[in-house]
Coordinates of C-alpha atoms in Angstrom, one line a residue:
M1 CA 183.8 193.6 -104.6
S2 CA 180.1 193.4 -105.2
V3 CA 178.0 196.4 -105.7
P4 CA 174.9 196.7 -103.5
A5 CA 171.7 196.7 -105.5
S6 CA 169.6 199.9 -105.6
A7 CA 166.0 200.1 -104.2
N8 CA 164.7 199.9 -107.8
E9 CA 166.7 197.0 -108.7
L10 CA 165.3 195.1 -105.6
Q11 CA 161.8 196.1 -106.3
N12 CA 162.0 194.9 -109.9
A13 CA 163.6 191.5 -108.8
A14 CA 160.8 191.1 -106.5
R15 CA 158.0 192.0 -108.9
S16 CA 159.7 189.5 -111.5
R17 CA 159.7 186.7 -108.9
S18 CA 156.2 187.5 -108.1
L19 CA 155.0 187.5 -111.7
Q20 CA 156.9 184.0 -112.1
T21 CA 155.1 182.7 -109.1
K22 CA 151.8 183.9 -110.4
G23 CA 152.4 182.4 -113.9
L24 CA 153.2 179.0 -112.3
M25 CA 150.2 178.9 -110.2
L26 CA 148.0 179.9 -113.2
G27 CA 149.6 177.2 -115.3
L28 CA 149.1 174.8 -112.3
I29 CA 145.4 175.7 -112.1
I30 CA 144.9 175.2 -115.8
V31 CA 146.6 171.8 -115.7
I32 CA 144.5 170.8 -112.6
A33 CA 141.2 172.0 -114.5
I34 CA 142.2 170.1 -117.7
A35 CA 143.2 166.9 -115.7
G36 CA 140.0 167.1 -113.6
A37 CA 137.9 167.5 -116.9
F38 CA 139.8 164.6 -118.4
I39 CA 139.3 162.4 -115.3
L40 CA 135.5 163.2 -115.2
R41 CA 135.3 162.2 -119.0
Q42 CA 137.2 159.2 -118.5
R43 CA 134.6 158.0 -115.9
F44 CA 132.2 157.5 -118.8
V45 CA 134.5 154.6 -119.8
G46 CA 132.8 151.1 -119.0
G47 CA 133.8 149.7 -115.9
S48 CA 134.2 152.8 -113.8
A49 CA 131.7 154.6 -111.5
G50 CA 129.6 157.0 -113.6
P51 CA 129.8 160.8 -112.9
T52 CA 127.5 162.5 -110.4
I53 CA 125.0 165.2 -111.4
G54 CA 127.4 167.7 -109.8
E55 CA 130.2 166.5 -112.1
I56 CA 128.1 166.3 -115.1
T57 CA 127.0 169.8 -114.5
E58 CA 130.7 170.9 -114.5
L59 CA 131.4 169.0 -117.7
A60 CA 128.6 170.7 -119.4
K61 CA 130.2 174.1 -118.9
T62 CA 133.1 172.9 -121.3
T63 CA 131.1 171.0 -123.7
P64 CA 130.5 172.6 -127.0
P65 CA 126.8 173.2 -127.8
G66 CA 126.9 171.5 -131.2
D67 CA 128.7 168.2 -129.9
R68 CA 125.8 166.0 -130.1
A69 CA 127.8 162.7 -129.3
E70 CA 129.2 164.4 -126.1
W71 CA 125.7 165.8 -125.0
L72 CA 124.3 162.4 -125.6
R73 CA 126.7 160.8 -123.3
L74 CA 126.0 163.5 -120.8
A75 CA 122.3 163.0 -120.9
R76 CA 122.5 159.3 -120.8
A77 CA 125.0 159.7 -117.7
T78 CA 122.3 161.9 -116.2
L79 CA 119.7 159.3 -116.3
T80 CA 122.2 156.8 -114.8
A81 CA 123.1 159.3 -112.0
E82 CA 119.5 160.0 -111.1
K83 CA 118.3 156.3 -111.4
V84 CA 115.6 157.4 -113.8
M85 CA 113.2 154.5 -114.4
P86 CA 110.5 154.2 -117.2
L87 CA 107.0 155.1 -116.2
T88 CA 104.8 152.2 -115.3
D89 CA 101.0 151.8 -115.0
P90 CA 99.3 153.4 -112.1
Q91 CA 98.0 151.5 -109.2
E92 CA 94.4 151.0 -108.9
P93 CA 92.4 150.7 -105.5
I94 CA 91.2 147.2 -104.7
N95 CA 87.5 148.3 -104.7
N96 CA 87.8 150.0 -108.0
R97 CA 89.7 147.9 -110.6
G98 CA 89.7 149.6 -114.1
E99 CA 87.4 147.0 -115.8
A100 CA 86.5 148.1 -119.4
S101 CA 82.7 148.5 -118.5
R102 CA 83.5 151.0 -115.8
V103 CA 85.8 152.9 -117.9
E104 CA 83.1 153.0 -120.6
L105 CA 80.5 154.3 -118.0
G106 CA 82.9 156.9 -116.7
Y107 CA 83.7 158.0 -120.2
Q108 CA 79.9 158.5 -120.9
L109 CA 79.4 160.2 -117.6
F110 CA 82.4 162.5 -118.2
F111 CA 81.0 164.1 -121.3
D112 CA 77.3 164.1 -120.2
P113 CA 75.9 167.4 -118.8
I114 CA 73.3 165.5 -117.0
L115 CA 75.5 165.5 -113.8
S116 CA 75.1 169.2 -113.5
G117 CA 72.4 171.0 -111.8
D118 CA 71.0 172.8 -114.6
K119 CA 72.0 170.1 -117.2
T120 CA 74.4 172.4 -119.2
T121 CA 78.0 171.7 -117.8
S122 CA 79.9 168.4 -118.1
C123 CA 83.3 167.6 -116.7
A124 CA 84.6 168.1 -120.4
S125 CA 83.4 171.6 -120.3
C126 CA 86.4 172.6 -118.4
H127 CA 88.7 169.4 -119.1
H128 CA 88.3 169.0 -122.9
P129 CA 90.3 167.0 -125.3
D130 CA 90.9 169.8 -127.7
H131 CA 92.7 171.5 -124.8
W132 CA 94.4 168.2 -123.5
M133 CA 91.9 167.9 -120.7
A134 CA 92.3 171.5 -119.6
D135 CA 90.7 174.6 -120.8
G136 CA 93.2 177.0 -122.0
L137 CA 92.0 179.8 -119.8
R138 CA 93.8 181.8 -117.1
K139 CA 91.1 180.8 -114.6
G140 CA 88.3 178.3 -115.0
V141 CA 84.6 179.3 -115.7
G142 CA 82.1 177.5 -113.8
L143 CA 78.4 178.1 -113.1
G144 CA 76.7 179.8 -116.1
G145 CA 79.7 179.1 -118.5
R146 CA 78.8 178.1 -122.1
G147 CA 80.8 176.1 -124.7
Y148 CA 84.6 175.3 -123.8
G149 CA 87.8 176.8 -123.9
A150 CA 88.0 180.4 -125.0
Q151 CA 84.2 180.2 -125.8
R152 CA 83.7 180.1 -121.9
A153 CA 85.7 183.2 -121.2
G154 CA 83.1 185.9 -119.8
T155 CA 80.0 183.7 -120.0
G156 CA 79.9 182.6 -116.5
Q157 CA 81.4 182.5 -112.9
E158 CA 85.1 182.9 -113.1
L159 CA 86.5 180.3 -110.6
K160 CA 89.5 181.3 -108.3
R161 CA 92.1 178.9 -109.8
N162 CA 93.5 177.6 -112.9
T163 CA 92.0 174.4 -114.5
P164 CA 94.7 171.8 -114.5
S165 CA 94.9 169.1 -117.1
I166 CA 93.9 165.6 -115.8
F167 CA 96.2 163.7 -117.8
N168 CA 98.1 161.5 -115.4
V169 CA 96.1 162.3 -112.4
A170 CA 96.2 158.7 -111.6
Y171 CA 99.8 159.3 -110.4
N172 CA 99.1 162.2 -108.2
P173 CA 99.4 161.7 -104.5
V174 CA 96.8 164.3 -103.7
Q175 CA 94.2 166.0 -105.9
F176 CA 93.3 169.7 -106.5
W177 CA 95.8 172.6 -106.4
D178 CA 95.5 172.7 -102.5
G179 CA 95.8 169.0 -102.1
R180 CA 92.4 168.7 -100.2
V181 CA 91.5 165.1 -101.2
G182 CA 93.9 162.1 -101.9
S183 CA 91.8 159.9 -104.2
L184 CA 90.4 160.3 -107.6
E185 CA 87.0 158.8 -106.4
E186 CA 86.8 161.7 -103.7
Q187 CA 88.1 164.4 -106.4
A188 CA 85.3 163.2 -109.0
L189 CA 82.3 164.3 -106.7
V190 CA 83.8 167.8 -105.6
P191 CA 83.1 169.7 -108.8
L192 CA 79.5 168.1 -109.1
F193 CA 78.4 169.7 -105.9
A194 CA 80.4 173.0 -105.9
E195 CA 78.1 175.9 -106.0
D196 CA 80.4 177.7 -108.4
E197 CA 81.1 174.7 -110.8
M198 CA 78.5 172.1 -111.9
H199 CA 76.1 173.1 -108.9
Q200 CA 74.3 169.7 -108.4
T201 CA 72.2 170.2 -105.3
S202 CA 70.4 166.9 -104.9
V203 CA 72.1 163.3 -104.6
D204 CA 68.7 161.7 -104.8
G205 CA 67.6 163.8 -107.8
L206 CA 70.7 162.9 -109.7
V207 CA 70.4 159.4 -109.1
R208 CA 66.7 159.5 -110.3
R209 CA 67.8 161.3 -113.5
L210 CA 70.0 158.3 -114.2
R211 CA 67.7 155.5 -113.4
A212 CA 65.3 157.1 -115.8
I213 CA 67.7 156.6 -118.8
P214 CA 67.8 153.0 -120.3
T215 CA 71.2 153.3 -121.5
Y216 CA 72.6 154.2 -118.0
R217 CA 70.8 151.4 -116.5
E218 CA 72.5 149.2 -118.8
L219 CA 76.0 150.6 -118.4
F220 CA 75.7 150.7 -114.5
A221 CA 74.5 147.1 -114.6
K222 CA 77.5 146.0 -116.5
A223 CA 79.9 148.0 -114.4
F224 CA 78.4 147.3 -110.9
G225 CA 75.4 145.1 -111.2
F226 CA 77.0 141.8 -109.8
N227 CA 76.0 143.0 -106.3
S228 CA 72.7 144.3 -107.0
K229 CA 69.4 142.9 -105.6
K230 CA 67.2 144.8 -107.7
E231 CA 67.2 146.8 -111.1
G232 CA 68.9 150.2 -110.7
E233 CA 70.2 149.7 -107.4
E234 CA 73.8 149.9 -108.5
I235 CA 73.0 153.5 -109.7
N236 CA 74.4 155.6 -106.7
L237 CA 76.7 158.4 -105.8
Q238 CA 79.5 156.0 -104.9
N239 CA 79.5 154.3 -108.2
I240 CA 79.2 157.4 -110.2
A241 CA 82.5 158.6 -108.4
R242 CA 84.1 155.1 -109.1
A243 CA 83.2 155.2 -112.9
L244 CA 84.5 158.7 -113.3
A245 CA 87.6 157.8 -111.5
A246 CA 88.2 154.6 -113.6
F247 CA 87.8 156.7 -116.8
E248 CA 90.3 159.3 -115.5
R249 CA 92.9 156.5 -114.5
K250 CA 93.2 155.6 -118.1
L251 CA 94.2 159.2 -119.2
N252 CA 97.9 158.5 -119.1
I253 CA 100.8 160.0 -121.2
T254 CA 103.3 157.2 -121.5
D255 CA 104.6 157.7 -124.9
T256 CA 106.7 161.0 -125.4
N257 CA 109.9 161.6 -127.1
Y258 CA 111.5 161.7 -123.6
D259 CA 110.0 158.3 -122.7
L260 CA 111.3 156.8 -126.1
F261 CA 114.6 158.2 -125.2
V262 CA 114.7 156.6 -121.7
R263 CA 114.0 153.2 -123.5
G264 CA 117.0 153.6 -125.5
Q265 CA 116.0 155.5 -128.8
D266 CA 118.7 158.1 -128.9
D267 CA 117.4 160.0 -132.0
K268 CA 114.3 161.1 -130.2
L269 CA 115.7 164.1 -128.5
T270 CA 117.4 167.0 -130.3
T271 CA 120.8 168.3 -129.5
G272 CA 118.9 171.3 -127.6
Q273 CA 116.8 168.9 -125.8
L274 CA 119.8 167.0 -124.6
R275 CA 121.4 170.1 -123.3
G276 CA 118.1 170.9 -121.6
M277 CA 117.9 167.6 -119.9
V278 CA 121.3 168.3 -118.4
V279 CA 120.2 171.6 -117.1
F280 CA 116.7 170.0 -115.9
F281 CA 118.5 167.6 -113.5
G282 CA 121.6 169.8 -112.9
Q283 CA 121.9 173.4 -112.6
G284 CA 118.2 174.0 -113.0
Q285 CA 117.4 171.9 -110.1
C286 CA 114.0 171.2 -111.6
A287 CA 114.0 167.5 -110.9
V288 CA 114.1 168.1 -107.2
C289 CA 110.3 168.8 -107.4
H290 CA 109.3 167.7 -110.9
T291 CA 110.9 164.0 -110.3
P292 CA 110.6 161.5 -113.2
P293 CA 109.0 159.5 -114.3
H294 CA 105.9 161.4 -113.4
F295 CA 107.6 164.9 -113.2
H296 CA 105.9 165.9 -109.8
D297 CA 106.5 165.0 -106.3
A298 CA 104.5 164.1 -103.2
V299 CA 104.5 167.4 -101.5
L300 CA 102.9 170.9 -101.5
S301 CA 105.3 173.7 -101.7
S302 CA 105.4 177.6 -101.4
I303 CA 107.4 179.3 -104.1
G304 CA 106.0 182.7 -104.0
V305 CA 103.9 182.9 -107.1
T306 CA 103.1 186.4 -108.3
K307 CA 99.9 187.9 -109.6
S308 CA 101.6 188.4 -113.0
P309 CA 104.8 187.3 -114.6
E310 CA 106.6 190.7 -114.6
K311 CA 109.3 191.4 -112.1
G312 CA 107.8 193.7 -109.5
A313 CA 104.4 192.2 -109.6
P314 CA 102.8 191.6 -106.1
L315 CA 102.6 188.3 -104.3
D316 CA 99.2 186.2 -104.9
D317 CA 97.1 186.1 -102.0
D318 CA 95.7 182.7 -102.4
P319 CA 96.2 180.8 -99.2
G320 CA 96.3 177.4 -100.9
F321 CA 96.8 174.6 -98.5
G322 CA 96.7 177.0 -95.6
A323 CA 93.0 177.2 -96.1
V324 CA 92.7 173.4 -96.0
I325 CA 94.4 173.0 -92.7
R326 CA 93.6 176.4 -91.3
K327 CA 97.2 177.2 -90.3
R328 CA 99.5 179.8 -91.3
D329 CA 102.1 177.2 -92.1
G330 CA 100.3 176.0 -95.2
F331 CA 99.9 179.6 -96.5
G332 CA 100.8 179.8 -100.3
M333 CA 101.5 176.1 -100.5
F334 CA 100.1 174.3 -103.6
K335 CA 100.6 170.9 -105.3
T336 CA 103.7 170.5 -107.7
P337 CA 102.0 169.9 -111.0
G338 CA 103.2 167.3 -113.4
L339 CA 105.0 168.5 -116.6
R340 CA 103.8 165.8 -119.0
N341 CA 102.2 167.8 -122.0
V342 CA 103.0 171.0 -120.2
S343 CA 103.7 173.0 -123.4
R344 CA 100.2 172.3 -124.4
T345 CA 98.4 173.2 -121.1
G346 CA 99.1 176.8 -120.4
P347 CA 98.4 179.3 -118.7
Y348 CA 100.5 178.0 -115.8
M349 CA 100.6 178.1 -112.0
H350 CA 97.7 177.8 -109.6
N351 CA 96.2 181.3 -110.7
G352 CA 97.1 181.0 -114.3
A353 CA 99.2 184.2 -114.2
F354 CA 102.0 182.9 -116.4
N355 CA 101.3 182.3 -120.1
T356 CA 104.6 180.7 -121.4
L357 CA 107.2 178.3 -120.4
E358 CA 109.6 181.1 -120.8
E359 CA 108.0 183.2 -118.3
I360 CA 108.1 180.2 -115.9
V361 CA 111.7 179.6 -116.5
E362 CA 112.6 183.3 -115.8
F363 CA 110.5 183.1 -112.5
Y364 CA 112.6 180.1 -111.2
N365 CA 115.8 181.6 -112.6
D366 CA 115.3 184.7 -110.4
G367 CA 114.7 182.5 -107.4
G368 CA 110.9 182.6 -107.1
G369 CA 108.8 185.2 -105.3
R370 CA 111.4 185.7 -102.5
G371 CA 114.2 186.0 -105.2
R372 CA 112.3 188.8 -106.8
G373 CA 112.3 190.7 -103.3
L374 CA 108.9 189.8 -102.1
N375 CA 108.2 188.7 -98.6
V376 CA 107.3 185.3 -98.9
Y377 CA 106.1 183.2 -95.9
S378 CA 108.0 180.0 -95.7
Q379 CA 109.2 179.8 -99.2
D380 CA 110.7 176.4 -100.1
T381 CA 114.3 176.4 -99.5
K382 CA 114.9 174.6 -102.7
V383 CA 113.7 177.5 -104.8
A384 CA 116.7 179.8 -105.2
K385 CA 118.4 181.7 -108.0
L386 CA 119.8 179.6 -110.7
D387 CA 122.3 181.9 -112.9
L388 CA 121.1 180.3 -116.1
N389 CA 122.1 182.0 -119.2
D390 CA 120.0 182.5 -122.2
R391 CA 120.7 179.4 -124.1
Q392 CA 120.2 177.2 -121.0
K393 CA 116.9 178.7 -120.5
K394 CA 115.9 177.9 -124.1
D395 CA 117.2 174.5 -123.8
L396 CA 115.2 173.9 -120.8
V397 CA 112.1 174.8 -122.5
D398 CA 112.9 172.7 -125.5
F399 CA 113.5 169.7 -123.2
M400 CA 110.1 170.1 -121.5
K401 CA 108.4 170.1 -125.0
S402 CA 109.9 166.5 -125.3
L403 CA 107.3 165.6 -122.6
D404 CA 104.4 166.1 -124.9
S405 CA 102.3 163.1 -125.8
L406 CA 102.8 161.5 -129.0
A407 CA 99.3 159.9 -128.7
P408 CA 96.1 161.8 -129.4
P409 CA 93.6 163.0 -126.7
P410 CA 90.3 161.0 -126.1
I411 CA 87.7 161.2 -128.9
V412 CA 84.7 163.3 -128.0
P413 CA 81.5 161.2 -128.1
K414 CA 79.0 162.1 -130.9
Q415 CA 76.2 161.6 -128.3
V416 CA 75.7 160.8 -124.7
P417 CA 73.1 158.5 -123.0
S418 CA 71.0 161.6 -121.9
G419 CA 70.7 162.9 -125.4
L420 CA 71.8 166.3 -124.2
P421 CA 74.3 168.3 -126.4
V422 CA 78.0 167.1 -126.1
V423 CA 80.3 170.1 -125.5
G424 CA 82.7 170.4 -128.6
K425 CA 80.3 168.5 -131.0

């Protein structure tokens, strides 16, 4: 005759069955995870469809940091998944092909302070080769400024925005931080006549200045003289803009370690940069806006930029595109800057508030201004918390350094046709 089990015995038996069930479930989860990772890695084998960015991000979580061979495969798979193509030459407008004569004229005009009202400021005063065609300042210095780079700080009128590098501007769909113009020809003339920049006040006076210089008469004749009916007629505002734009279209960074890697040279990126590339396209979501091969996109966005990089800093109050369209919907929206040469062209953001790439990454990792608890009107929904760890953040910065140019910046001319002093010489 069987003896009924006690309540304690029944509870112990139930607990044992529960533990066995949990153990089986845990084991099954582990087996599924291992099998899933194996299946994903098998998709690298030729003949099968490559992994998606989401799958690559998952694989990265279980890949040892020092396994270069595996990170190389993940990076290559990333380029395939994103359909990344090499950078090609920028398009030129039909009415302003980049003939050598126009580029040379634009080069001379760019460095010549004769374009400014008081003959002291050239385009190169703020976009200097020593600073990779930027100025290295938090915000640019315009009217009354002297020298270039750090020399200009405190010497003239501080502008309201950071001076962007003009490398690769030929690929920009819009110009200026607020996207107010579309073409380089339009952009070239804005600083000339801005009261707080070069402060040129007379088109006729500028044209007379240039026509009075024999070398400029020769340069303009070579570049535009085929339609002239009389000497000097080709020296006009439209052709000044065309020449400057033709020169700027040649300021292109096409050879970086990243570009060489894209073309098949596996040794051009460090293991840390390979890991950073996977973060850039994957968990970091950087490529959504900083899209290769140009590393920018064709839109303006609001990300909630603050007045300083510290957490708790107030929101910057520059209306950006909102002032251009005079609508609230554009408030705080700015052009997405390209990332080529980015490690050399700080400070960053439209207000120059961020000094390092590390600060930038931390800002995005927090989810932009809204992620830091600020009331940001219409922040782009693509900007959200990233949950990157310290190694991922460092790798991301290392990858961005692979976008630095391997070629030198333009050479500063020893002299310009006007005979005026050349900044930086």
